[in-house]
PDB file of N, CA and C in Angstrom:
ATOM      1  N   UNK A 158    -249.023  19.930 -46.549  1.00 79.00           N
ATOM      2  CA  UNK A 158    -249.890  19.662 -47.710  1.00 79.00           C
ATOM      3  C   UNK A 158    -250.934  19.191 -47.177  1.00 79.00           C
ATOM      4  N   UNK A 159    -252.413  19.451 -47.500  1.00 84.00           N
ATOM      5  CA  UNK A 159    -253.179  18.655 -47.279  1.00 84.00           C
ATOM      6  C   UNK A 159    -254.151  18.457 -48.635  1.00 84.00           C
ATOM      7  N   UNK A 160    -254.771  16.906 -48.782  1.00 80.00           N
ATOM      8  CA  UNK A 160    -255.094  16.890 -49.814  1.00 80.00           C
ATOM      9  C   UNK A 160    -255.738  15.856 -49.524  1.00 80.00           C
ATOM     10  N   UNK A 161    -257.092  15.235 -50.597  1.00 85.00           N
ATOM     11  CA  UNK A 161    -258.025  14.303 -50.097  1.00 85.00           C
ATOM     12  C   UNK A 161    -257.645  13.174 -51.318  1.00 85.00           C
ATOM     13  N   UNK A 162    -257.933  12.175 -51.248  1.00 81.00           N
ATOM     14  CA  UNK A 162    -258.422  11.072 -52.069  1.00 81.00           C
ATOM     15  C   UNK A 162    -259.868  10.305 -52.163  1.00 81.00           C
ATOM     16  N   UNK A 163    -260.361  10.120 -53.370  1.00 82.00           N
ATOM     17  CA  UNK A 163    -261.629   9.435 -52.892  1.00 82.00           C
ATOM     18  C   UNK A 163    -261.669   7.876 -54.196  1.00 82.00           C
ATOM     19  N   UNK A 164    -261.948   6.825 -53.444  1.00 85.00           N
ATOM     20  CA  UNK A 164    -261.604   5.734 -54.018  1.00 85.00           C
ATOM     21  C   UNK A 164    -263.060   5.841 -55.102  1.00 85.00           C
ATOM     22  N   UNK A 165    -262.712   4.987 -56.230  1.00 82.00           N
ATOM     23  CA  UNK A 165    -264.009   4.981 -56.936  1.00 82.00           C
ATOM     24  C   UNK A 165    -264.217   3.280 -56.946  1.00 82.00           C
ATOM     25  N   UNK A 166    -263.528   2.426 -56.353  1.00 85.00           N
ATOM     26  CA  UNK A 166    -264.195   1.156 -55.782  1.00 85.00           C
ATOM     27  C   UNK A 166    -263.839   0.845 -54.650  1.00 85.00           C
ATOM     28  N   UNK A 167    -264.558  -0.359 -54.140  1.00 91.00           N
ATOM     29  CA  UNK A 167    -264.007  -0.679 -52.528  1.00 91.00           C
ATOM     30  C   UNK A 167    -262.581  -1.024 -52.784  1.00 91.00           C
ATOM     31  N   UNK A 168    -261.726  -0.757 -51.471  1.00 91.00           N
ATOM     32  CA  UNK A 168    -260.456  -0.940 -51.250  1.00 91.00           C
ATOM     33  C   UNK A 168    -260.187  -0.930 -49.583  1.00 91.00           C
ATOM     34  N   UNK A 169    -258.855  -1.657 -49.136  1.00 93.00           N
ATOM     35  CA  UNK A 169    -258.524  -1.516 -47.733  1.00 93.00           C
ATOM     36  C   UNK A 169    -257.692  -0.604 -47.942  1.00 93.00           C
ATOM     37  N   UNK A 170    -257.616   0.404 -46.890  1.00 88.00           N
ATOM     38  CA  UNK A 170    -256.594   1.074 -46.825  1.00 88.00           C
ATOM     39  C   UNK A 170    -256.051   0.821 -45.521  1.00 88.00           C
ATOM     40  N   UNK A 171    -254.723   1.088 -45.113  1.00 88.00           N
ATOM     41  CA  UNK A 171    -253.910   0.742 -43.754  1.00 88.00           C
ATOM     42  C   UNK A 171    -253.385   1.875 -43.820  1.00 88.00           C
ATOM     43  N   UNK A 172    -253.512   2.392 -42.307  1.00 88.00           N
ATOM     44  CA  UNK A 172    -252.828   3.618 -41.884  1.00 88.00           C
ATOM     45  C   UNK A 172    -251.723   3.475 -40.926  1.00 88.00           C
ATOM     46  N   UNK A 173    -250.558   4.068 -40.991  1.00 87.00           N
ATOM     47  CA  UNK A 173    -249.196   3.775 -40.314  1.00 87.00           C
ATOM     48  C   UNK A 173    -249.082   5.143 -39.277  1.00 87.00           C
ATOM     49  N   UNK A 174    -248.458   4.601 -38.586  1.00 92.00           N
ATOM     50  CA  UNK A 174    -247.891   5.886 -37.638  1.00 92.00           C
ATOM     51  C   UNK A 174    -246.446   6.106 -37.502  1.00 92.00           C
ATOM     52  N   UNK A 175    -246.214   7.040 -38.365  1.00 90.00           N
ATOM     53  CA  UNK A 175    -244.971   7.218 -38.765  1.00 90.00           C
ATOM     54  C   UNK A 175    -243.751   6.665 -37.816  1.00 90.00           C
ATOM     55  N   UNK A 176    -244.257   7.720 -36.579  1.00 93.00           N
ATOM     56  CA  UNK A 176    -242.963   7.359 -35.664  1.00 93.00           C
ATOM     57  C   UNK A 176    -242.998   5.946 -35.269  1.00 93.00           C
ATOM     58  N   UNK A 177    -244.168   5.102 -34.924  1.00 93.00           N
ATOM     59  CA  UNK A 177    -243.774   3.723 -34.916  1.00 93.00           C
ATOM     60  C   UNK A 177    -243.303   3.069 -35.736  1.00 93.00           C
ATOM     61  N   UNK A 178    -243.559   3.564 -37.144  1.00 90.00           N
ATOM     62  CA  UNK A 178    -243.192   2.711 -38.061  1.00 90.00           C
ATOM     63  C   UNK A 178    -241.419   2.773 -38.412  1.00 90.00           C
ATOM     64  N   UNK A 179    -241.129   4.250 -38.263  1.00 90.00           N
ATOM     65  CA  UNK A 179    -239.734   4.611 -38.168  1.00 90.00           C
ATOM     66  C   UNK A 179    -238.886   3.557 -37.304  1.00 90.00           C
ATOM     67  N   UNK A 180    -239.560   3.419 -36.289  1.00 93.00           N
ATOM     68  CA  UNK A 180    -239.000   3.153 -34.995  1.00 93.00           C
ATOM     69  C   UNK A 180    -239.008   1.403 -35.391  1.00 93.00           C
ATOM     70  N   UNK A 181    -239.631   0.734 -36.063  1.00 93.00           N
ATOM     71  CA  UNK A 181    -239.974  -0.430 -36.418  1.00 93.00           C
ATOM     72  C   UNK A 181    -238.780  -0.962 -37.413  1.00 93.00           C
ATOM     73  N   UNK A 182    -238.856  -0.225 -38.200  1.00 91.00           N
ATOM     74  CA  UNK A 182    -237.960  -0.417 -39.367  1.00 91.00           C
ATOM     75  C   UNK A 182    -236.371  -0.067 -38.956  1.00 91.00           C
ATOM     76  N   UNK A 183    -236.123   0.732 -38.069  1.00 93.00           N
ATOM     77  CA  UNK A 183    -234.968   0.736 -37.253  1.00 93.00           C
ATOM     78  C   UNK A 183    -234.421  -0.622 -36.540  1.00 93.00           C
ATOM     79  N   UNK A 184    -235.289  -1.476 -36.111  1.00 94.00           N
ATOM     80  CA  UNK A 184    -234.997  -2.631 -35.239  1.00 94.00           C
ATOM     81  C   UNK A 184    -235.124  -3.845 -36.110  1.00 94.00           C
ATOM     82  N   UNK A 185    -235.822  -3.459 -37.204  1.00 95.00           N
ATOM     83  CA  UNK A 185    -235.999  -4.840 -38.163  1.00 95.00           C
ATOM     84  C   UNK A 185    -235.382  -4.747 -39.819  1.00 95.00           C
ATOM     85  N   UNK A 186    -234.571  -4.853 -40.314  1.00 94.00           N
ATOM     86  CA  UNK A 186    -234.036  -4.624 -41.354  1.00 94.00           C
ATOM     87  C   UNK A 186    -234.775  -4.650 -43.052  1.00 94.00           C
ATOM     88  N   UNK A 187    -235.814  -6.107 -42.410  1.00 96.00           N
ATOM     89  CA  UNK A 187    -236.828  -6.868 -43.532  1.00 96.00           C
ATOM     90  C   UNK A 187    -238.076  -5.698 -43.708  1.00 96.00           C
ATOM     91  N   UNK A 188    -238.388  -5.030 -42.539  1.00 92.00           N
ATOM     92  CA  UNK A 188    -239.202  -3.997 -42.935  1.00 92.00           C
ATOM     93  C   UNK A 188    -238.895  -2.932 -43.451  1.00 92.00           C
ATOM     94  N   UNK A 189    -237.989  -2.567 -43.177  1.00 92.00           N
ATOM     95  CA  UNK A 189    -237.047  -1.384 -43.813  1.00 92.00           C
ATOM     96  C   UNK A 189    -237.189  -1.575 -45.078  1.00 92.00           C
ATOM     97  N   UNK A 190    -236.616  -2.655 -45.568  1.00 95.00           N
ATOM     98  CA  UNK A 190    -236.313  -3.123 -46.980  1.00 95.00           C
ATOM     99  C   UNK A 190    -237.795  -2.799 -47.614  1.00 95.00           C
ATOM    100  N   UNK A 191    -238.632  -3.778 -47.228  1.00 93.00           N
ATOM    101  CA  UNK A 191    -240.062  -3.709 -47.467  1.00 93.00           C
ATOM    102  C   UNK A 191    -240.770  -2.101 -47.940  1.00 93.00           C
ATOM    103  N   UNK A 192    -240.224  -1.479 -47.054  1.00 90.00           N
ATOM    104  CA  UNK A 192    -240.957   0.109 -47.142  1.00 90.00           C
ATOM    105  C   UNK A 192    -240.372   0.775 -48.388  1.00 90.00           C
ATOM    106  N   UNK A 193    -238.790   0.502 -48.583  1.00 93.00           N
ATOM    107  CA  UNK A 193    -237.835   1.471 -49.437  1.00 93.00           C
ATOM    108  C   UNK A 193    -238.739   0.509 -50.992  1.00 93.00           C
ATOM    109  N   UNK A 194    -238.884  -0.947 -51.140  1.00 96.00           N
ATOM    110  CA  UNK A 194    -239.442  -1.234 -52.282  1.00 96.00           C
ATOM    111  C   UNK A 194    -240.756  -0.556 -52.723  1.00 96.00           C
ATOM    112  N   UNK A 195    -241.347  -0.526 -51.637  1.00 92.00           N
ATOM    113  CA  UNK A 195    -243.077   0.166 -51.837  1.00 92.00           C
ATOM    114  C   UNK A 195    -242.932   1.456 -52.288  1.00 92.00           C
ATOM    115  N   UNK A 196    -241.978   2.158 -51.443  1.00 93.00           N
ATOM    116  CA  UNK A 196    -241.742   3.701 -52.221  1.00 93.00           C
ATOM    117  C   UNK A 196    -241.104   3.228 -53.768  1.00 93.00           C
ATOM    118  N   UNK A 197    -240.423   2.608 -53.831  1.00 97.00           N
ATOM    119  CA  UNK A 197    -239.646   2.466 -55.345  1.00 97.00           C
ATOM    120  C   UNK A 197    -240.550   2.327 -56.540  1.00 97.00           C
ATOM    121  N   UNK A 198    -241.875   1.160 -56.269  1.00 97.00           N
ATOM    122  CA  UNK A 198    -242.905   1.137 -56.786  1.00 97.00           C
ATOM    123  C   UNK A 198    -243.532   2.047 -57.150  1.00 97.00           C
ATOM    124  N   UNK A 199    -244.176   2.911 -55.887  1.00 95.00           N
ATOM    125  CA  UNK A 199    -244.551   4.363 -55.940  1.00 95.00           C
ATOM    126  C   UNK A 199    -244.096   5.126 -57.017  1.00 95.00           C
ATOM    127  N   UNK A 200    -242.832   5.592 -56.627  1.00 97.00           N
ATOM    128  CA  UNK A 200    -242.158   6.408 -57.415  1.00 97.00           C
ATOM    129  C   UNK A 200    -242.114   5.877 -59.176  1.00 97.00           C
ATOM    130  N   UNK A 201    -241.832   4.488 -59.588  1.00 96.00           N
ATOM    131  CA  UNK A 201    -241.961   4.097 -60.795  1.00 96.00           C
ATOM    132  C   UNK A 201    -243.341   4.340 -61.339  1.00 96.00           C
ATOM    133  N   UNK A 202    -244.313   4.177 -61.011  1.00 91.00           N
ATOM    134  CA  UNK A 202    -245.910   4.752 -61.221  1.00 91.00           C
ATOM    135  C   UNK A 202    -245.854   5.930 -61.867  1.00 91.00           C
ATOM    136  N   UNK A 203    -245.711   6.538 -60.354  1.00 93.00           N
ATOM    137  CA  UNK A 203    -245.288   7.978 -60.990  1.00 93.00           C
ATOM    138  C   UNK A 203    -244.853   8.865 -61.856  1.00 93.00           C
ATOM    139  N   UNK A 204    -243.834   8.167 -62.336  1.00 94.00           N
ATOM    140  CA  UNK A 204    -242.432   8.142 -63.306  1.00 94.00           C
ATOM    141  C   UNK A 204    -243.338   8.160 -64.668  1.00 94.00           C
ATOM    142  N   UNK A 205    -243.762   7.108 -64.541  1.00 89.00           N
ATOM    143  CA  UNK A 205    -244.613   6.646 -65.981  1.00 89.00           C
ATOM    144  C   UNK A 205    -246.079   7.443 -66.218  1.00 89.00           C
ATOM    145  N   UNK A 206    -246.655   8.027 -65.142  1.00 87.00           N
ATOM    146  CA  UNK A 206    -247.956   8.416 -65.522  1.00 87.00           C
ATOM    147  C   UNK A 206    -247.273   9.736 -65.969  1.00 87.00           C
ATOM    148  N   UNK A 207    -246.153  10.523 -65.192  1.00 92.00           N
ATOM    149  CA  UNK A 207    -245.799  11.826 -65.880  1.00 92.00           C
ATOM    150  C   UNK A 207    -245.290  11.711 -67.291  1.00 92.00           C
ATOM    151  N   UNK A 208    -244.246  10.765 -67.230  1.00 91.00           N
ATOM    152  CA  UNK A 208    -243.987  10.568 -68.801  1.00 91.00           C
ATOM    153  C   UNK A 208    -244.999  10.514 -69.779  1.00 91.00           C
ATOM    154  N   UNK A 209    -246.085   9.950 -69.604  1.00 88.00           N
ATOM    155  CA  UNK A 209    -247.737   9.758 -70.223  1.00 88.00           C
ATOM    156  C   UNK A 209    -248.046  10.863 -70.647  1.00 88.00           C
ATOM    157  N   UNK A 210    -247.923  11.789 -69.640  1.00 88.00           N
ATOM    158  CA  UNK A 210    -248.410  13.225 -70.172  1.00 88.00           C
ATOM    159  C   UNK A 210    -247.479  14.100 -71.019  1.00 88.00           C
ATOM    160  N   UNK A 211    -246.439  13.630 -70.872  1.00 93.00           N
ATOM    161  CA  UNK A 211    -245.531  14.373 -71.415  1.00 93.00           C
ATOM    162  C   UNK A 211    -244.963  14.010 -72.811  1.00 93.00           C
ATOM    163  N   UNK A 212    -245.043  12.760 -73.164  1.00 94.00           N
ATOM    164  CA  UNK A 212    -244.828  12.069 -74.264  1.00 94.00           C
ATOM    165  C   UNK A 212    -245.775  11.897 -75.291  1.00 94.00           C
ATOM    166  N   UNK A 213    -246.817  11.752 -74.574  1.00 95.00           N
ATOM    167  CA  UNK A 213    -248.194  11.168 -75.435  1.00 95.00           C
ATOM    168  C   UNK A 213    -249.216  12.313 -75.736  1.00 95.00           C
ATOM    169  N   UNK A 214    -250.174  12.138 -76.912  1.00 94.00           N
ATOM    170  CA  UNK A 214    -251.120  13.046 -77.027  1.00 94.00           C
ATOM    171  C   UNK A 214    -252.270  12.327 -76.175  1.00 94.00           C
ATOM    172  N   UNK A 215    -253.523  13.038 -76.103  1.00 93.00           N
ATOM    173  CA  UNK A 215    -254.421  12.237 -75.687  1.00 93.00           C
ATOM    174  C   UNK A 215    -255.003  11.079 -76.127  1.00 93.00           C
ATOM    175  N   UNK A 216    -254.882  11.293 -77.524  1.00 94.00           N
ATOM    176  CA  UNK A 216    -255.540   9.895 -78.223  1.00 94.00           C
ATOM    177  C   UNK A 216    -254.497   8.723 -77.714  1.00 94.00           C
ATOM    178  N   UNK A 217    -252.910   9.310 -77.789  1.00 94.00           N
ATOM    179  CA  UNK A 217    -252.163   8.150 -77.428  1.00 94.00           C
ATOM    180  C   UNK A 217    -252.453   7.321 -76.099  1.00 94.00           C
ATOM    181  N   UNK A 218    -252.494   8.587 -75.057  1.00 94.00           N
ATOM    182  CA  UNK A 218    -252.528   8.429 -73.818  1.00 94.00           C
ATOM    183  C   UNK A 218    -253.899   6.990 -73.607  1.00 94.00           C
ATOM    184  N   UNK A 219    -255.066   7.549 -74.229  1.00 95.00           N
ATOM    185  CA  UNK A 219    -256.223   6.735 -74.571  1.00 95.00           C
ATOM    186  C   UNK A 219    -255.796   5.273 -74.957  1.00 95.00           C
ATOM    187  N   UNK A 220    -254.795   4.865 -75.766  1.00 94.00           N
ATOM    188  CA  UNK A 220    -254.470   3.583 -76.543  1.00 94.00           C
ATOM    189  C   UNK A 220    -253.491   3.169 -75.400  1.00 94.00           C
ATOM    190  N   UNK A 221    -252.929   3.719 -75.312  1.00 92.00           N
ATOM    191  CA  UNK A 221    -252.037   3.046 -74.023  1.00 92.00           C
ATOM    192  C   UNK A 221    -252.854   2.481 -72.869  1.00 92.00           C
ATOM    193  N   UNK A 222    -253.560   3.401 -72.669  1.00 92.00           N
ATOM    194  CA  UNK A 222    -254.656   2.168 -71.361  1.00 92.00           C
ATOM    195  C   UNK A 222    -255.414   1.000 -71.903  1.00 92.00           C
ATOM    196  N   UNK A 223    -255.972   1.447 -73.712  1.00 94.00           N
ATOM    197  CA  UNK A 223    -256.850   0.184 -73.839  1.00 94.00           C
ATOM    198  C   UNK A 223    -255.941  -0.966 -73.944  1.00 94.00           C
ATOM    199  N   UNK A 224    -254.244  -0.434 -74.273  1.00 94.00           N
ATOM    200  CA  UNK A 224    -253.339  -2.066 -74.521  1.00 94.00           C
ATOM    201  C   UNK A 224    -252.838  -2.510 -73.149  1.00 94.00           C
ATOM    202  N   UNK A 225    -252.457  -1.702 -72.215  1.00 91.00           N
ATOM    203  CA  UNK A 225    -252.209  -1.867 -70.885  1.00 91.00           C
ATOM    204  C   UNK A 225    -252.982  -1.904 -69.471  1.00 91.00           C
ATOM    205  N   UNK A 226    -254.175  -1.494 -69.716  1.00 91.00           N
ATOM    206  CA  UNK A 226    -255.090  -1.452 -68.658  1.00 91.00           C
ATOM    207  C   UNK A 226    -256.228  -1.561 -68.923  1.00 91.00           C
ATOM    208  N   UNK A 227    -256.969  -2.195 -70.146  1.00 94.00           N
ATOM    209  CA  UNK A 227    -257.895  -2.118 -70.268  1.00 94.00           C
ATOM    210  C   UNK A 227    -259.322  -2.337 -69.253  1.00 94.00           C
ATOM    211  N   UNK A 228    -259.068  -3.091 -68.432  1.00 93.00           N
ATOM    212  CA  UNK A 228    -259.954  -3.443 -67.416  1.00 93.00           C
ATOM    213  C   UNK A 228    -260.414  -1.844 -66.496  1.00 93.00           C
ATOM    214  N   UNK A 229    -259.507  -1.025 -66.365  1.00 90.00           N
ATOM    215  CA  UNK A 229    -259.444   0.400 -65.877  1.00 90.00           C
ATOM    216  C   UNK A 229    -260.983   0.932 -67.042  1.00 90.00           C
ATOM    217  N   UNK A 230    -260.841   0.752 -67.804  1.00 91.00           N
ATOM    218  CA  UNK A 230    -261.512   1.200 -69.014  1.00 91.00           C
ATOM    219  C   UNK A 230    -263.123   1.127 -68.460  1.00 91.00           C
ATOM    220  N   UNK A 231    -263.557  -0.032 -67.738  1.00 91.00           N
ATOM    221  CA  UNK A 231    -264.587  -0.547 -67.726  1.00 91.00           C
ATOM    222  C   UNK A 231    -264.964  -0.438 -66.567  1.00 91.00           C
ATOM    223  N   UNK A 232    -264.142  -0.160 -65.340  1.00 90.00           N
ATOM    224  CA  UNK A 232    -264.260   0.430 -63.996  1.00 90.00           C
ATOM    225  C   UNK A 232    -264.591   1.695 -63.726  1.00 90.00           C
ATOM    226  N   UNK A 233    -263.996   2.416 -64.419  1.00 90.00           N
ATOM    227  CA  UNK A 233    -264.240   4.179 -63.930  1.00 90.00           C
ATOM    228  C   UNK A 233    -265.274   4.716 -64.802  1.00 90.00           C
ATOM    229  N   UNK A 234    -265.986   5.457 -64.319  1.00 91.00           N
ATOM    230  CA  UNK A 234    -266.630   6.573 -65.235  1.00 91.00           C
ATOM    231  C   UNK A 234    -266.047   7.518 -66.032  1.00 91.00           C
ATOM    232  N   UNK A 235    -266.649   7.904 -67.213  1.00 93.00           N
ATOM    233  CA  UNK A 235    -266.128   8.577 -68.257  1.00 93.00           C
ATOM    234  C   UNK A 235    -265.621   9.863 -67.468  1.00 93.00           C
ATOM    235  N   UNK A 236    -266.108  10.377 -66.267  1.00 93.00           N
ATOM    236  CA  UNK A 236    -265.758  11.607 -66.165  1.00 93.00           C
ATOM    237  C   UNK A 236    -264.283  11.459 -65.385  1.00 93.00           C
ATOM    238  N   UNK A 237    -264.153  10.432 -64.322  1.00 92.00           N
ATOM    239  CA  UNK A 237    -263.020   9.782 -63.718  1.00 92.00           C
ATOM    240  C   UNK A 237    -262.078   9.779 -65.008  1.00 92.00           C
ATOM    241  N   UNK A 238    -262.448   9.105 -66.055  1.00 94.00           N
ATOM    242  CA  UNK A 238    -261.335   8.625 -67.184  1.00 94.00           C
ATOM    243  C   UNK A 238    -261.065   9.856 -67.732  1.00 94.00           C
ATOM    244  N   UNK A 239    -261.339  10.863 -67.852  1.00 95.00           N
ATOM    245  CA  UNK A 239    -261.385  12.148 -68.344  1.00 95.00           C
ATOM    246  C   UNK A 239    -260.201  12.914 -67.628  1.00 95.00           C
ATOM    247  N   UNK A 240    -260.282  12.876 -66.789  1.00 92.00           N
ATOM    248  CA  UNK A 240    -259.716  13.113 -65.372  1.00 92.00           C
ATOM    249  C   UNK A 240    -258.182  12.841 -65.091  1.00 92.00           C
ATOM    250  N   UNK A 241    -258.486  11.542 -65.191  1.00 89.00           N
ATOM    251  CA  UNK A 241    -256.998  10.745 -65.242  1.00 89.00           C
ATOM    252  C   UNK A 241    -255.926  10.927 -66.623  1.00 89.00           C
ATOM    253  N   UNK A 242    -256.795  10.950 -67.691  1.00 92.00           N
ATOM    254  CA  UNK A 242    -255.814  11.301 -68.905  1.00 92.00           C
ATOM    255  C   UNK A 242    -255.789  12.756 -69.028  1.00 92.00           C
ATOM    256  N   UNK A 243    -256.302  13.837 -68.185  1.00 91.00           N
ATOM    257  CA  UNK A 243    -256.055  15.170 -68.297  1.00 91.00           C
ATOM    258  C   UNK A 243    -256.316  15.569 -69.358  1.00 91.00           C
ATOM    259  N   UNK A 244    -257.998  15.219 -69.837  1.00 95.00           N
ATOM    260  CA  UNK A 244    -258.586  16.142 -70.979  1.00 95.00           C
ATOM    261  C   UNK A 244    -259.887  16.101 -70.159  1.00 95.00           C
ATOM    262  N   UNK A 245    -260.808  16.959 -71.178  1.00 96.00           N
ATOM    263  CA  UNK A 245    -262.323  17.244 -70.763  1.00 96.00           C
ATOM    264  C   UNK A 245    -262.779  16.051 -70.930  1.00 96.00           C
ATOM    265  N   UNK A 246    -263.916  15.786 -70.420  1.00 96.00           N
ATOM    266  CA  UNK A 246    -264.875  14.680 -70.706  1.00 96.00           C
ATOM    267  C   UNK A 246    -265.491  14.865 -72.391  1.00 96.00           C
ATOM    268  N   UNK A 247    -265.419  15.922 -72.914  1.00 95.00           N
ATOM    269  CA  UNK A 247    -265.989  15.853 -74.402  1.00 95.00           C
ATOM    270  C   UNK A 247    -264.705  15.519 -74.936  1.00 95.00           C
ATOM    271  N   UNK A 248    -263.391  15.959 -74.946  1.00 95.00           N
ATOM    272  CA  UNK A 248    -262.596  15.359 -75.970  1.00 95.00           C
ATOM    273  C   UNK A 248    -262.360  13.856 -75.709  1.00 95.00           C
ATOM    274  N   UNK A 249    -262.307  13.182 -74.313  1.00 96.00           N
ATOM    275  CA  UNK A 249    -262.395  11.933 -74.260  1.00 96.00           C
ATOM    276  C   UNK A 249    -263.584  10.993 -75.377  1.00 96.00           C
ATOM    277  N   UNK A 250    -264.830  11.907 -75.232  1.00 95.00           N
ATOM    278  CA  UNK A 250    -265.927  11.278 -75.994  1.00 95.00           C
ATOM    279  C   UNK A 250    -265.636  11.253 -77.295  1.00 95.00           C
ATOM    280  N   UNK A 251    -264.870  12.475 -77.872  1.00 95.00           N
ATOM    281  CA  UNK A 251    -264.517  12.552 -79.401  1.00 95.00           C
ATOM    282  C   UNK A 251    -263.313  11.511 -79.667  1.00 95.00           C
ATOM    283  N   UNK A 252    -262.442  11.297 -78.871  1.00 94.00           N
ATOM    284  CA  UNK A 252    -261.601  10.188 -78.676  1.00 94.00           C
ATOM    285  C   UNK A 252    -262.146   8.936 -78.874  1.00 94.00           C
ATOM    286  N   UNK A 253    -263.137   8.367 -77.895  1.00 93.00           N
ATOM    287  CA  UNK A 253    -263.976   7.385 -78.244  1.00 93.00           C
ATOM    288  C   UNK A 253    -264.652   6.686 -79.511  1.00 93.00           C
ATOM    289  N   UNK A 254    -265.063   8.176 -79.680  1.00 91.00           N
ATOM    290  CA  UNK A 254    -265.859   8.440 -81.090  1.00 91.00           C
ATOM    291  C   UNK A 254    -265.355   7.649 -82.299  1.00 91.00           C
ATOM    292  N   UNK A 255    -263.963   8.170 -82.485  1.00 87.00           N
ATOM    293  CA  UNK A 255    -263.094   7.963 -83.358  1.00 87.00           C
ATOM    294  C   UNK A 255    -262.454   6.832 -83.505  1.00 87.00           C
ATOM    295  N   UNK A 256    -262.752   6.141 -82.440  1.00 75.00           N
ATOM    296  CA  UNK A 256    -262.239   4.330 -82.372  1.00 75.00           C
ATOM    297  C   UNK A 256    -262.946   3.247 -82.931  1.00 75.00           C
TER     298      UNK A 256
END
């Protein structure tokens, strides 16, 4: 599967060689544990995001972000926010105007 990610703000990315990482994790249990914990955190975030789409309306998703990550609403463009919430930009504008 090929995909790309575009950052909307400055970040530091770290790229690992899978083969070398696997070798190191076999030699050092602490690295294996760290890797497992990182993967668990990623899975938890993805599960929460998926649940948000299944259980909440677009209005509720926006309100959830207002409560749990208000800084995100200030950092990203309306187009990016609409995409993240899974709605058209016009729908997001309607949601915001009702507030």
